[in-house]
Structures are given as C-alpha cells and as structure tokens.
XYZ file of C-alpha atoms in Angstrom:
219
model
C 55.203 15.926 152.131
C 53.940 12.640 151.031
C 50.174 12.202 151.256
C 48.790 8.541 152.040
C 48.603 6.130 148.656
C 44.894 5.296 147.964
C 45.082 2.060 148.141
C 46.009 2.193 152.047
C 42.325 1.767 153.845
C 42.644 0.626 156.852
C 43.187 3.318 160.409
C 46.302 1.291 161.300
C 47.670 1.394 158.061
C 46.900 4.842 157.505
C 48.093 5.868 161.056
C 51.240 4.012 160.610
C 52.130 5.820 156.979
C 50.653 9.763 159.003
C 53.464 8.510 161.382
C 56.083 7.808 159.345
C 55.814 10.836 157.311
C 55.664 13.346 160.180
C 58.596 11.400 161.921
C 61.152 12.267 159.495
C 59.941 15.814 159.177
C 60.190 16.261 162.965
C 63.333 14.631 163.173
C 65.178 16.143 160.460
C 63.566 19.410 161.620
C 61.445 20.326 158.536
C 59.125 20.565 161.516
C 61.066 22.935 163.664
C 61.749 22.321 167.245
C 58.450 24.613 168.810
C 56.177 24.608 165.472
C 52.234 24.207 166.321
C 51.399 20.830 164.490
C 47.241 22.049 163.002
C 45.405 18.652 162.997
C 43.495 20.217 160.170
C 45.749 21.050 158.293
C 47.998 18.198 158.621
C 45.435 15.651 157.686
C 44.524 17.771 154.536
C 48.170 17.408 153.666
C 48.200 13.763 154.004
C 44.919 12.706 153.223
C 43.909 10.726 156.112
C 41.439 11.260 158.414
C 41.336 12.878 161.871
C 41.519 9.475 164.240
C 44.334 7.966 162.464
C 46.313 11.196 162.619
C 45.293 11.496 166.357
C 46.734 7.983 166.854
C 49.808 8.816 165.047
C 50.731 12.351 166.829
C 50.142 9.992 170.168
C 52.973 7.522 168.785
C 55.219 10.518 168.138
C 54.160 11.712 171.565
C 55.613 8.245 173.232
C 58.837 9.101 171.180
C 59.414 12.719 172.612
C 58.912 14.202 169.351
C 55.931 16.307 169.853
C 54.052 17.285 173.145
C 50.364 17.706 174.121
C 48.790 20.763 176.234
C 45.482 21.152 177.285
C 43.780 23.704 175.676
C 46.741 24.666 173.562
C 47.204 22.043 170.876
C 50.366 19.638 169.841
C 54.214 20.975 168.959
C 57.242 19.659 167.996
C 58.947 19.196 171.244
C 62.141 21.552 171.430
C 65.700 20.377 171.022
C 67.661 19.042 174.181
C 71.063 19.762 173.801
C 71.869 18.889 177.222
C 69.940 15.187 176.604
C 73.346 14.618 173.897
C 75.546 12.944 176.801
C 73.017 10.465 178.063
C 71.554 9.388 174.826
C 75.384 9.307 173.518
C 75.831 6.367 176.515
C 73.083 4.416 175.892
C 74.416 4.666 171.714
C 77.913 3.662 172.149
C 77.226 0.495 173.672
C 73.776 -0.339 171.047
C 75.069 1.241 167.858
C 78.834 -1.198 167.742
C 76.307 -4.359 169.078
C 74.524 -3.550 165.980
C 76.877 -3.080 163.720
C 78.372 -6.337 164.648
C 75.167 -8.091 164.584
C 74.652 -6.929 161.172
C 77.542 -8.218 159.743
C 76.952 -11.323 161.381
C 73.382 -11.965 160.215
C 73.047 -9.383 157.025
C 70.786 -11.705 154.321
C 71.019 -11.349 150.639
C 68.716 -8.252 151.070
C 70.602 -6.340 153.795
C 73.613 -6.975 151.856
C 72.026 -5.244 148.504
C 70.690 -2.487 150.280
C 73.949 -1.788 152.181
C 75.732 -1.647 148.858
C 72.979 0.988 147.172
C 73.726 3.188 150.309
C 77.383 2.853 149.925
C 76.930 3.593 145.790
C 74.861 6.279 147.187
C 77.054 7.853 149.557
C 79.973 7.958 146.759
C 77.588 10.349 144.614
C 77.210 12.803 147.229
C 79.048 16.466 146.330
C 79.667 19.723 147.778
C 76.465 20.596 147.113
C 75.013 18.087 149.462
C 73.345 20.253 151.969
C 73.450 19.628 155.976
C 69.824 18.708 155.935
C 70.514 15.834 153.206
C 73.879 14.857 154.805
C 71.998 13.579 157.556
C 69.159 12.163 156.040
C 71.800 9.989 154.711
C 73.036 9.158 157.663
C 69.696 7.853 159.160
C 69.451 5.730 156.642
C 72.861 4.018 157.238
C 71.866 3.392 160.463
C 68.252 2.253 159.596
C 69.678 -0.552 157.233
C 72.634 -1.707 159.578
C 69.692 -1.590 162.446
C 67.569 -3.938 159.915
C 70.478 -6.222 159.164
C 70.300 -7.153 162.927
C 67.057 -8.872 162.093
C 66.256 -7.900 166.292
C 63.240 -6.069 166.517
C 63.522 -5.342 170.254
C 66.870 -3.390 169.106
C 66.025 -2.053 165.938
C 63.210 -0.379 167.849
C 65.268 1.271 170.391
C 67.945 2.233 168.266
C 65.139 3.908 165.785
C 64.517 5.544 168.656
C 67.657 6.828 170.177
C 68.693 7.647 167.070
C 65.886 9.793 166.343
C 66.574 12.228 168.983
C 70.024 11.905 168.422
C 69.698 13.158 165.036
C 67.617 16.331 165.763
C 70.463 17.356 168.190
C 73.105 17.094 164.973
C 70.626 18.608 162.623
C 70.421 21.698 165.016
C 74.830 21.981 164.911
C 75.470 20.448 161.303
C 74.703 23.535 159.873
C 77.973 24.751 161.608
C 80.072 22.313 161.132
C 82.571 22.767 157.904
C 83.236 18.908 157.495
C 79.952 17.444 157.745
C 80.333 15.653 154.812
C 83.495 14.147 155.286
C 81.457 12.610 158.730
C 78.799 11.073 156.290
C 81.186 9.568 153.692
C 82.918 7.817 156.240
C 79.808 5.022 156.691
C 81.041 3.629 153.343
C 84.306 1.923 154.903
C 81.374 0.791 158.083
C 78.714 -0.041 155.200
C 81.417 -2.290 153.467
C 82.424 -3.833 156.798
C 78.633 -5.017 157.640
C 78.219 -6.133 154.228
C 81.282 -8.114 154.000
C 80.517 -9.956 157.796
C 83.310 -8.005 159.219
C 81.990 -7.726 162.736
C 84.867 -6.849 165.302
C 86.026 -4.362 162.683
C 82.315 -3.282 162.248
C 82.039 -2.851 166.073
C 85.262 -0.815 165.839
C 84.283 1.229 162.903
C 80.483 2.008 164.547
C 82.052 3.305 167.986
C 84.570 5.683 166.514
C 82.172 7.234 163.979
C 79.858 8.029 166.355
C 82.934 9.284 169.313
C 84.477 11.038 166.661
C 80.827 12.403 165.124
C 80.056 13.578 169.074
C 83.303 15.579 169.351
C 82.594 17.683 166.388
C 78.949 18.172 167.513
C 80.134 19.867 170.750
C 82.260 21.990 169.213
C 79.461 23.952 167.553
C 76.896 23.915 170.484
C-alpha cells in the first residue's frame, strides 16, 4: 500500500489520501470481506496519524465498506450478494445518463484520459488476472463518471459502483471470460470520447445487463 507523500500536512488532506488508499483495497478486496482493520497498524502503514485515519475509516463507514462495534474494533463489511439486484436498478438508469453526459461534455482532458484507458485496455493479455481486470474496469467508469463534470452524480455513481464492484470481484474469479467483459469498454471509451451519446447510452446499459448475467451465473 501507498503511504501518505510528505509533503501532505494538513488532517483533511491526510484523511482524504488514508481514505482513498483503503477504499480501493476494500473494494477490490485486498481487504477481504470480514478482515479486522488494526488502527495501529494501519496508520504505521500509511504514515498518518491516528485522527485522520479515524476520520477516514468513518467516511468508509458512511459508504458501507467497513463497520464499527463497540468494544470489538472496525472490519471490512462482508459481501452482499443479495444487495446485486437493487444496486443493479439504481445503475442501469445512472451508469447510460453518464455515459451520455460524458460524451456530451468530455473536455480536452476527459478526452485524453479516455484514450490512455482505451490504449490501456488493448495491452491487457491472458495473463491479466481477475483482480486487475477489474481494477480496470473502475477506472473506465471513474473517467466516464468525471467526463460528466456533475459532482452530485459522480459521487453517487463512485459509490454504487463501489459496492457493485466488490460483488464482481467475489464471482470474477469464476468466470472464464472476464476479460473479454473488460475489453469491451474500448468500443464505450471510443463512443464517450468521440461525443457519441445515444450510442454511448446504448453501449453503457448493455455492458453492464450483459456484465450482470454472467455475474449470476457464478454466484
């Protein structure tokens, strides 16, 4: 893990990065589902102090990532499997709006980084592992949130899509084809970039029907 640059001083700043970095652990379960989260030993490993990290588990907290008992300590919150049809509603009517708002308002910037995630995407192999695969595919989403330039959706996509994501990292492992799933944001990367957005609406909800199909078939 990633410890906190130097130069970052202030507690938000440093609670925001402790944040960050324990996010994508937690969602990409590096952190599995269940694991005790030591404050101790957590702010060793990032170098911050104990009240930013405090500040950041309670963030995570507010995202259903990790719980807090009394007298027990923090943990990764466990995977809800059953939680994949309702956050699947709320996604295929935010993740096409995005899509098409992306292509609609990408800048100069959303349109490079869309184009280093497609270049990216094409370099993936065989040897891509599950765990990578959709590490990838948070980032798609990420930058097509970003290209929205909506904050209000951004943020609840980020989160939706969090949780979404530690369901498929729990079946990817099990699915043959996972890959194949991740290699088809290039045709939805180039359709944001390019200001496609009925075909980037189109493209959005049938990766993710398709995407949900295969996930059930494995859990």
């Amino acid at each position: 893990m990633r410890t906190v640059p130097n130069h970052t001083r202030t507690n938000g700043s440093l609670t925001e990065a402790a944040y960050r970095a324990l996010k994508e652990r937690l969602v990409l379960l590096d952190i599995e589902p269940g694991d005790p989260l030591s404050e101790h030993a957590l702010a060793a490993e990032l170098a911050v102090g104990r009240t930013p990290l405090r500040e950041a588990l309670k963030r995570l907290e507010s995202d259903h990532l990790v719980v807090t008992y009394p007298r027990r300590g923090t943990f990764a919150t466990p995977v809800d499997i059953t939680a994949l049809s309702e956050i699947s509603e709320i996604r295929r009517v935010l993740e096409p709006l995005a899509a098409g708002l992306g292509a609609v308002r990408a800048d100069a910037v959303n349109r490079r980084e869309l184009e280093e995630l497609r270049d990216g995407l094409r370099s993936l192999s065989s040897e891509t592992s599950p765990r990578d695969h959709m590490e990838w595919d948070l980032q798609v989403h990420r930058a097509i949130y970003r290209a929205t330039h909506n904050a209000h959706l951004e943020t609840a996509l980020v989160r939706y899509g969090n949780l979404a994501t530690r369901i498929w990292s729990v079946a990817a492992p099990r699915l043959t084809d996972v890959g194949a799933h991740i290699v088809e944001h290039i045709e939805l990367l180039e359709a944001v970039r390019d200001g496609g957005k009925e075909h980037a609406e189109r493209l959005m909800l049938e990766h993710m029907e398709a995407f949900e199909v295969r996930i059930r078939t494995v859990l």
